Coordinates of C-alpha atoms and ligand atoms in Angstrom, one line a residue:
M945 CA 101.9 89.3 117.9
D946 CA 105.0 88.7 115.6
L947 CA 104.4 90.6 112.3
R948 CA 107.7 89.6 110.7
S949 CA 107.6 87.4 107.6
S950 CA 108.5 83.8 108.2
A951 CA 111.0 82.0 105.9
E952 CA 108.1 80.2 104.2
E953 CA 106.3 83.5 103.6
I954 CA 109.4 85.0 102.0
A955 CA 109.8 81.9 99.8
F956 CA 106.1 81.9 98.9
R957 CA 106.4 85.6 97.8
A958 CA 109.5 84.9 95.7
M959 CA 107.6 82.0 93.9
V960 CA 104.6 84.3 93.3
H961 CA 106.8 87.1 92.0
E962 CA 108.6 84.8 89.6
T963 CA 105.3 83.2 88.3
I964 CA 103.6 86.5 87.7
E965 CA 106.6 87.9 86.0
R966 CA 106.6 84.9 83.7
L967 CA 102.9 84.9 83.0
L968 CA 102.2 88.6 82.5
P969 CA 102.2 89.5 78.8
K970 CA 104.6 92.4 78.1
E971 CA 102.1 94.4 76.1
L972 CA 99.6 94.2 79.0
K973 CA 102.3 95.4 81.5
A974 CA 103.3 98.2 79.1
K975 CA 99.7 99.3 78.8
V976 CA 99.3 99.5 82.6
E977 CA 102.6 101.3 83.1
S978 CA 101.8 103.9 80.3
G979 CA 98.8 105.1 82.4
A980 CA 96.4 104.3 79.5
R981 CA 92.8 103.7 80.4
L982 CA 92.3 100.0 80.8
K983 CA 89.4 98.1 79.2
K984 CA 87.3 95.2 80.4
A985 CA 89.2 92.9 78.0
D986 CA 92.6 93.7 79.7
G987 CA 91.4 92.6 83.1
V988 CA 89.6 89.6 81.7
Q989 CA 92.7 88.5 79.6
W990 CA 94.8 88.6 82.8
H991 CA 92.2 86.7 84.8
K992 CA 92.0 84.0 82.2
I993 CA 95.8 83.6 82.1
L994 CA 95.9 83.2 85.9
A995 CA 92.9 80.8 85.8
A996 CA 94.8 78.6 83.2
H997 CA 97.6 78.5 85.7
G998 CA 95.2 77.4 88.5
W999 CA 95.3 80.9 90.2
G1000 CA 91.9 82.2 89.0
A1001 CA 90.6 82.5 92.6
P1002 CA 93.6 81.9 94.9
H1003 CA 91.7 82.6 98.1
W1004 CA 88.9 80.1 97.5
P1005 CA 89.1 76.7 99.2
K1006 CA 90.7 74.0 97.1
E1007 CA 87.4 72.1 96.8
Y1008 CA 86.0 75.0 94.7
G1009 CA 89.1 75.2 92.5
G1010 CA 90.9 77.9 94.6
C1011 CA 94.4 77.6 95.9
G1012 CA 93.3 77.6 99.6
W1013 CA 95.9 80.3 100.3
N1014 CA 95.7 82.1 103.7
P1015 CA 95.2 85.9 103.9
T1016 CA 98.9 86.6 104.1
Q1017 CA 99.6 84.6 101.0
V1018 CA 96.7 86.2 99.1
Y1019 CA 98.0 89.6 100.2
A1020 CA 101.5 88.8 98.8
F1021 CA 99.8 87.7 95.5
E1022 CA 97.8 91.0 95.3
E1023 CA 100.8 93.1 96.1
E1024 CA 103.1 91.3 93.6
Q1025 CA 100.5 91.8 90.9
A1026 CA 100.3 95.5 91.5
L1027 CA 104.1 96.0 91.8
L1028 CA 104.8 94.0 88.6
G1029 CA 102.2 96.1 86.6
A1030 CA 99.4 93.5 86.1
P1031 CA 96.0 95.0 85.2
P1032 CA 93.5 95.0 88.1
M1033 CA 91.0 92.2 87.9
S1034 CA 87.4 92.8 88.6
P1035 CA 86.8 92.0 92.3
F1036 CA 83.1 91.1 91.8
P1037 CA 83.3 87.5 90.7
T1038 CA 86.0 86.0 92.9
K1039 CA 86.3 88.4 95.9
M1040 CA 82.7 89.4 96.3
V1041 CA 79.9 87.2 95.0
G1042 CA 82.1 84.0 94.9
P1043 CA 82.6 83.8 98.7
V1044 CA 78.9 84.5 99.2
I1045 CA 77.9 81.6 96.9
I1046 CA 80.5 79.4 98.6
A1047 CA 79.1 80.3 102.1
F1048 CA 75.4 80.4 101.4
G1049 CA 74.7 79.1 97.8
T1050 CA 72.9 75.8 96.9
P1051 CA 74.9 72.9 95.3
E1052 CA 73.3 73.8 91.9
Q1053 CA 74.4 77.5 92.3
K1054 CA 77.9 76.5 93.2
E1055 CA 78.1 74.2 90.2
R1056 CA 76.6 76.7 87.8
F1057 CA 78.3 80.0 88.9
L1058 CA 81.6 79.2 90.6
P1059 CA 83.7 77.7 87.8
R1060 CA 82.7 80.5 85.4
A1061 CA 83.5 83.2 88.1
R1062 CA 86.8 81.5 88.8
N1063 CA 87.8 81.3 85.2
G1064 CA 86.9 84.9 84.2
E1065 CA 84.1 83.7 81.9
D1066 CA 81.2 85.7 83.5
Y1067 CA 81.6 89.4 84.2
W1068 CA 79.7 90.5 87.4
C1069 CA 78.5 93.7 88.9
Q1070 CA 77.1 94.7 92.3
G1071 CA 73.5 96.0 92.6
Y1072 CA 73.3 97.5 96.0
S1073 CA 72.9 101.3 95.9
E1074 CA 69.7 103.0 94.8
P1075 CA 68.7 106.7 94.6
G1076 CA 68.1 107.5 98.3
S1077 CA 69.6 104.2 99.5
G1078 CA 73.4 104.3 99.8
S1079 CA 74.7 104.7 103.3
D1080 CA 71.2 103.8 104.4
L1081 CA 71.2 100.7 102.3
A1082 CA 68.6 98.8 104.1
S1083 CA 65.9 101.3 102.9
L1084 CA 66.3 100.0 99.4
Q1085 CA 63.1 99.8 97.3
T1086 CA 63.7 97.6 94.2
K1087 CA 60.9 95.1 94.5
A1088 CA 60.9 91.4 93.8
V1089 CA 57.4 89.9 93.8
R1090 CA 57.0 86.1 93.7
D1091 CA 55.1 84.8 90.6
G1092 CA 55.3 81.0 90.4
D1093 CA 58.9 79.8 90.1
D1094 CA 60.1 83.4 89.3
Y1095 CA 60.4 86.7 91.0
V1096 CA 59.3 89.8 89.0
V1097 CA 61.7 92.6 89.6
N1098 CA 61.0 96.3 89.3
G1099 CA 63.1 99.3 90.3
M1100 CA 66.4 101.0 89.9
K1101 CA 70.0 100.7 90.9
I1102 CA 72.5 103.5 90.7
W1103 CA 76.3 104.1 90.8
N1104 CA 76.6 100.6 89.4
S1105 CA 80.1 99.9 88.3
F1106 CA 80.5 98.0 85.0
G1107 CA 76.8 97.1 84.8
H1108 CA 76.8 98.0 81.1
E1109 CA 79.4 95.3 80.4
A1110 CA 78.3 92.7 83.0
D1111 CA 76.6 89.3 82.4
W1112 CA 75.4 89.0 85.9
M1113 CA 74.5 91.2 88.9
F1114 CA 74.3 90.2 92.5
A1115 CA 71.4 92.4 93.7
L1116 CA 69.7 93.3 96.9
V1117 CA 66.0 93.4 96.4
R1118 CA 63.0 94.0 98.7
T1119 CA 60.9 90.8 99.1
S1120 CA 58.9 92.0 102.1
S1121 CA 57.8 95.3 103.6
D1122 CA 56.8 93.8 106.9
G1123 CA 58.8 94.3 110.1
R1124 CA 62.3 96.0 110.3
V1125 CA 63.6 97.1 106.9
Q1126 CA 66.6 94.8 107.2
E1127 CA 64.3 91.8 107.5
G1128 CA 62.6 92.2 104.0
I1129 CA 65.7 92.0 101.8
S1130 CA 66.9 89.1 99.6
V1131 CA 69.9 88.5 97.4
L1132 CA 69.1 87.6 93.7
L1133 CA 71.6 86.7 91.0
I1134 CA 70.2 88.5 87.9
D1135 CA 71.1 87.8 84.3
M1136 CA 71.9 91.2 82.9
H1137 CA 70.8 90.0 79.4
S1138 CA 67.3 89.4 80.6
K1139 CA 64.3 91.2 79.0
G1140 CA 63.5 94.4 80.9
V1141 CA 67.1 95.3 82.1
S1142 CA 68.4 98.6 80.7
H1143 CA 71.2 101.0 81.6
R1144 CA 72.0 104.7 81.3
P1145 CA 75.6 105.7 81.5
I1146 CA 76.9 108.1 84.2
I1147 CA 80.1 109.8 83.0
T1148 CA 82.4 110.7 85.9
I1149 CA 84.6 113.7 86.3
D1150 CA 87.6 111.9 84.9
G1151 CA 85.7 111.3 81.7
A1152 CA 85.2 107.6 82.2
H1153 CA 82.2 105.4 81.7
I1154 CA 82.2 103.0 84.5
L1155 CA 79.1 103.9 86.4
N1156 CA 75.5 103.3 85.4
E1157 CA 71.9 103.7 86.4
I1158 CA 70.3 100.3 85.9
R1159 CA 66.5 99.9 85.4
F1160 CA 64.5 96.8 86.0
E1161 CA 61.1 96.6 84.3
D1162 CA 59.2 93.4 85.0
V1163 CA 62.4 91.4 84.9
R1164 CA 61.8 87.7 85.6
V1165 CA 64.4 86.0 87.8
P1166 CA 64.1 82.3 88.7
V1167 CA 63.6 81.7 92.4
A1168 CA 66.5 79.2 92.0
N1169 CA 68.8 82.3 91.6
R1170 CA 68.0 83.5 95.1
I1171 CA 71.0 83.2 97.5
G1172 CA 70.0 81.5 100.8
E1173 CA 66.7 82.2 102.5
E1174 CA 64.1 84.8 101.4
N1175 CA 64.2 88.0 103.5
K1176 CA 67.6 87.0 105.0
G1177 CA 69.6 88.9 102.4
W1178 CA 70.9 91.5 104.9
T1179 CA 73.1 88.9 106.6
Y1180 CA 74.6 87.9 103.2
A1181 CA 75.0 91.6 102.2
K1182 CA 76.9 92.4 105.4
F1183 CA 79.2 89.4 104.9
L1184 CA 80.1 90.8 101.4
L1185 CA 80.5 94.5 102.5
G1186 CA 83.1 93.4 105.1
N1187 CA 85.2 91.9 102.2
E1188 CA 84.7 95.1 100.1
R1189 CA 86.0 97.5 102.8
A1190 CA 89.2 95.5 103.3
L1191 CA 89.7 95.5 99.5
I1192 CA 89.5 99.2 99.2
A1193 CA 92.6 99.8 101.4
M1194 CA 94.5 99.8 98.1
I1195 CA 97.8 99.0 99.7
A1196 CA 99.3 97.4 96.7
P1197 CA 98.4 100.1 94.1
S1198 CA 99.6 102.8 96.6
T1199 CA 102.9 101.0 97.0
R1200 CA 103.3 101.0 93.3
L1201 CA 102.4 104.7 93.1
V1202 CA 105.1 105.5 95.8
S1203 CA 107.7 103.8 93.7
K1204 CA 106.5 105.6 90.6
L1205 CA 106.6 109.0 92.3
K1206 CA 110.1 108.4 93.6
R1207 CA 111.2 107.5 90.1
I1208 CA 109.5 110.6 88.7
A1209 CA 110.9 112.9 91.4
T1210 CA 114.5 111.8 91.0
E1211 CA 114.5 112.4 87.2
E1212 CA 115.9 115.7 86.0
R1213 CA 113.1 118.0 84.9
D1214 CA 114.5 120.8 82.9
G1215 CA 118.0 120.3 81.6
Y1216 CA 119.4 122.4 84.5
G1217 CA 119.7 119.5 87.0
N1218 CA 116.5 120.4 88.9
R1219 CA 114.6 117.5 90.4
L1220 CA 111.3 117.4 92.3
I1221 CA 112.9 115.4 95.1
D1222 CA 115.1 118.4 95.9
D1223 CA 111.9 120.5 96.7
P1224 CA 111.6 120.1 100.5
D1225 CA 107.8 120.5 100.3
F1226 CA 107.3 117.8 97.8
R1227 CA 109.9 115.5 99.5
G1228 CA 108.2 116.0 102.8
K1229 CA 104.7 115.2 101.5
L1230 CA 105.9 112.1 99.7
S1231 CA 107.9 110.7 102.6
S1232 CA 105.1 111.4 105.1
L1233 CA 102.6 109.4 102.8
E1234 CA 105.2 106.6 102.5
V1235 CA 105.3 106.4 106.3
E1236 CA 101.5 106.4 106.5
L1237 CA 101.5 103.6 104.0
E1238 CA 104.0 101.6 106.0
A1239 CA 101.8 102.0 109.1
L1240 CA 98.7 100.9 107.0
R1241 CA 100.7 97.8 105.9
I1242 CA 101.4 96.9 109.5
T1243 CA 97.7 97.6 110.4
N1244 CA 96.7 95.3 107.6
Q1245 CA 99.1 92.6 108.9
R1246 CA 97.5 93.0 112.3
V1247 CA 94.0 92.7 110.8
M1248 CA 95.1 89.5 108.9
F1249 CA 96.7 88.1 112.1
E1250 CA 93.4 88.7 114.0
A1251 CA 91.5 87.0 111.1
R1252 CA 93.8 84.0 111.3
S1253 CA 93.5 83.7 115.1
G1254 CA 89.7 84.1 115.0
T1255 CA 89.6 87.4 116.8
A1256 CA 88.6 89.5 113.8
G1257 CA 87.3 92.9 114.7
N1258 CA 86.2 95.8 112.4
G1259 CA 89.6 96.5 110.9
G1260 CA 88.1 96.9 107.4
A1261 CA 86.8 100.3 108.4
I1262 CA 90.3 101.5 109.5
L1263 CA 91.9 100.1 106.3
K1264 CA 89.3 101.7 104.1
S1265 CA 89.6 105.1 105.8
K1266 CA 93.4 105.3 105.9
G1267 CA 93.7 103.7 102.5
T1268 CA 91.5 106.4 101.1
F1269 CA 93.6 109.2 102.7
I1270 CA 96.8 107.7 101.3
S1271 CA 95.7 107.0 97.8
Q1272 CA 94.1 110.4 97.5
G1273 CA 97.3 112.0 98.8
L1274 CA 99.5 110.1 96.3
S1275 CA 97.2 111.0 93.4
E1276 CA 97.5 114.7 94.4
L1277 CA 101.3 114.4 94.3
M1278 CA 101.0 112.8 90.8
A1279 CA 99.0 115.8 89.6
E1280 CA 101.5 118.1 91.3
A1281 CA 104.4 116.4 89.6
A1282 CA 102.7 116.6 86.2
A1283 CA 102.1 120.3 86.7
Y1284 CA 101.1 122.1 83.5
Y1285 CA 101.5 118.9 81.4
G1286 CA 98.6 117.4 83.3
N1287 CA 96.2 120.3 82.9
P1288 CA 94.2 120.3 80.8
W1289 CA 94.3 116.6 80.1
I1290 CA 93.4 115.1 76.8
P1291 CA 90.8 112.3 77.1
A1292 CA 91.7 110.6 73.8
A1293 CA 95.4 110.4 75.0
L1294 CA 94.2 107.8 77.6
D1295 CA 93.4 105.3 74.8
A1296 CA 96.1 102.8 74.4
S1297 CA 95.9 103.4 70.6
W1298 CA 96.7 107.1 70.9
N1299 CA 99.7 107.8 68.6
E1300 CA 100.3 111.5 68.8
P1301 CA 103.7 112.6 70.2
P1302 CA 103.5 112.9 74.0
I1303 CA 103.0 116.3 75.5
G1304 CA 105.4 116.3 78.4
P1305 CA 106.5 113.1 80.0
A1306 CA 104.4 110.0 79.0
W1307 CA 103.3 109.3 82.5
A1308 CA 101.8 112.8 82.9
K1309 CA 98.8 112.1 80.7
G1310 CA 97.1 109.9 83.3
A1311 CA 98.0 112.0 86.3
V1312 CA 95.0 114.4 86.5
P1313 CA 92.4 111.7 85.5
L1314 CA 93.8 109.6 88.4
Y1315 CA 93.6 112.5 90.8
M1316 CA 90.0 113.0 89.8
R1317 CA 89.1 109.3 90.0
Q1318 CA 90.5 109.0 93.5
R1319 CA 88.1 111.6 94.8
A1320 CA 85.5 108.8 94.6
N1321 CA 87.4 106.7 97.2
T1322 CA 85.8 108.8 99.9
I1323 CA 82.4 107.6 98.8
E1324 CA 82.6 104.1 97.1
G1325 CA 82.3 101.0 99.3
G1326 CA 81.0 103.1 102.2
T1327 CA 81.6 106.8 102.8
E1328 CA 84.3 108.2 105.0
E1329 CA 81.8 109.5 107.6
V1330 CA 80.3 106.0 107.8
Q1331 CA 83.7 104.4 108.3
K1332 CA 84.4 106.9 111.1
N1333 CA 81.0 106.0 112.7
V1334 CA 82.0 102.3 112.6
I1335 CA 85.4 103.1 114.1
A1336 CA 83.9 105.2 116.8
K1337 CA 81.1 102.8 117.8
Q1338 CA 82.5 99.3 117.1
I1339 CA 86.2 99.8 117.7
L1340 CA 86.5 102.7 120.2
G1341 CA 83.2 101.9 121.9
L1342 CA 82.0 105.5 121.9
Ligands
FAD2513 C1 83.1 105.3 92.0 C2 81.9 104.6 92.7 C3 81.6 103.3 92.4 C4 80.5 102.7 93.0 N1 80.1 101.4 92.6 C5 79.0 100.9 93.1 C6 78.6 99.6 92.7 O1 79.2 98.9 91.8 N2 77.5 99.1 93.2 C7 76.8 99.7 94.1 O2 75.8 99.2 94.6 N3 77.1 101.0 94.6 C8 78.2 101.5 94.1 N4 78.6 102.8 94.5 C9 77.7 103.5 95.4 C10 78.3 103.7 96.8 O3 78.3 102.5 97.5 C11 77.4 104.8 97.5 O4 77.6 106.0 96.7 C12 77.8 105.0 98.9 O5 77.4 103.9 99.7 C13 77.2 106.3 99.5 O6 75.8 106.4 99.2 P1 75.1 107.6 98.6 O7 75.9 108.0 97.3 O8 73.7 107.4 98.5 O9 75.4 108.8 99.6 P2 74.6 109.1 100.9 O10 74.4 107.9 101.7 O11 73.3 109.9 100.6 O12 75.5 110.1 101.7 C14 75.6 111.5 101.4 C15 76.5 112.2 102.4 O13 75.9 112.0 103.8 C16 76.9 111.4 104.6 N5 76.2 110.4 105.6 C17 75.2 109.5 105.2 N6 74.8 108.9 106.3 C18 75.6 109.3 107.4 C19 75.6 109.0 108.8 N7 74.9 108.1 109.3 N8 76.5 109.7 109.5 C20 77.3 110.7 109.0 N9 77.3 111.0 107.7 C21 76.4 110.4 106.9 C22 77.8 110.6 103.7 O14 79.0 110.3 104.3 C23 77.9 111.5 102.5 O15 78.8 112.5 102.7 C24 79.7 103.4 93.9 C25 80.0 104.7 94.2 C26 81.1 105.4 93.6 C27 81.5 106.8 94.0

């Protein structure tokens, strides 16, 4: 297996770099680099700019308006966006529900949902987890009962990211209680503006409102919004979860954080010529994480190589587990670098409109919220213990 980049891959990356640099508005880049808390509108603005350029969903096949890029090209695109300071786009429309609709949707669903997902017009959320059904997802209880041409949905989803701002949810619901639990699940596309949908915010330790409890009370969802066959939703859910784990490796944002940390660590801190990089403990931790990240990048290339050659294994679990370790380690170093300027942090300072003079270096205000936010990496998209179980059983054969 040759993991070196070919001449075409190098040229492709250069083209992507130049295009993103040209398309990315300066104020959006400045907002990302300042560590300000990004809003829905920031990601949507960037998605629409890319869509206008024909890059709204680069990894989709061309017949659905994608670029038909292969995983290596998509990876280069992702990495260049992160390195150049583009705001992260929501993964739900193009990376999660889009591929499911392409693979299993009806022609009508494709026509209705795909163009809007590709162009950043609909904002999506993922309705999988429920109280008591996270790792043990197949035990979910939100019920959808058939009534004519509709399902009537009752139940609750939890830890739902961005549900309070979403137009649509791709949801797992129980349509049968017969047989194995996995056999009674269906996937519904639920209009979040429907009567009977409500949300309650969950504020996380970093002070952000991203997560929600979502309630469904007699919500009517047309049968035409079901993906694929009734009670076969577990197959579609697993297809989507595989994509999610590979996404959560966070190689591109971690690469950006390594560069940022190196910049911070080589700046003089105190007017006496002292720099963090001269502290052997800090330098050791940073270089060891950089080496780990390089190893993860190579593992990712190997996983992509396997995907291209049709020998895909369960690399997503390794990428998720190692990616979590690295991103959490880097966020710890950011908090360490910020030292007393990062603690206590001022929530209002994370708003891009905050005009008070900075306390300490400007980058320090986002350091502790980032540290706190990254704790969730261990849980979201499948917990660390579950990834280790997958690695033990499906990769090591234990
Ligand atoms: C920031 C964030 C965003 C999220 N966004 C979404 C979203 O948009 N949509 C959505 O549907 N969900 C979302 N989730 C939910 C997430 O998918 C679940 O939290 C996750 O699957 C774990 O489920 P749980 O919280 O019910 O924990 P549990 O499954 O109850 O786990 C509790 C503990 O037990 C351990 N455990 C469980 N089973 C095993 C086992 N078999 N072997 C060993 N240990 C085990 C776990 O590792 C964990 O430590 C989000 C979570 C977070 C933190």
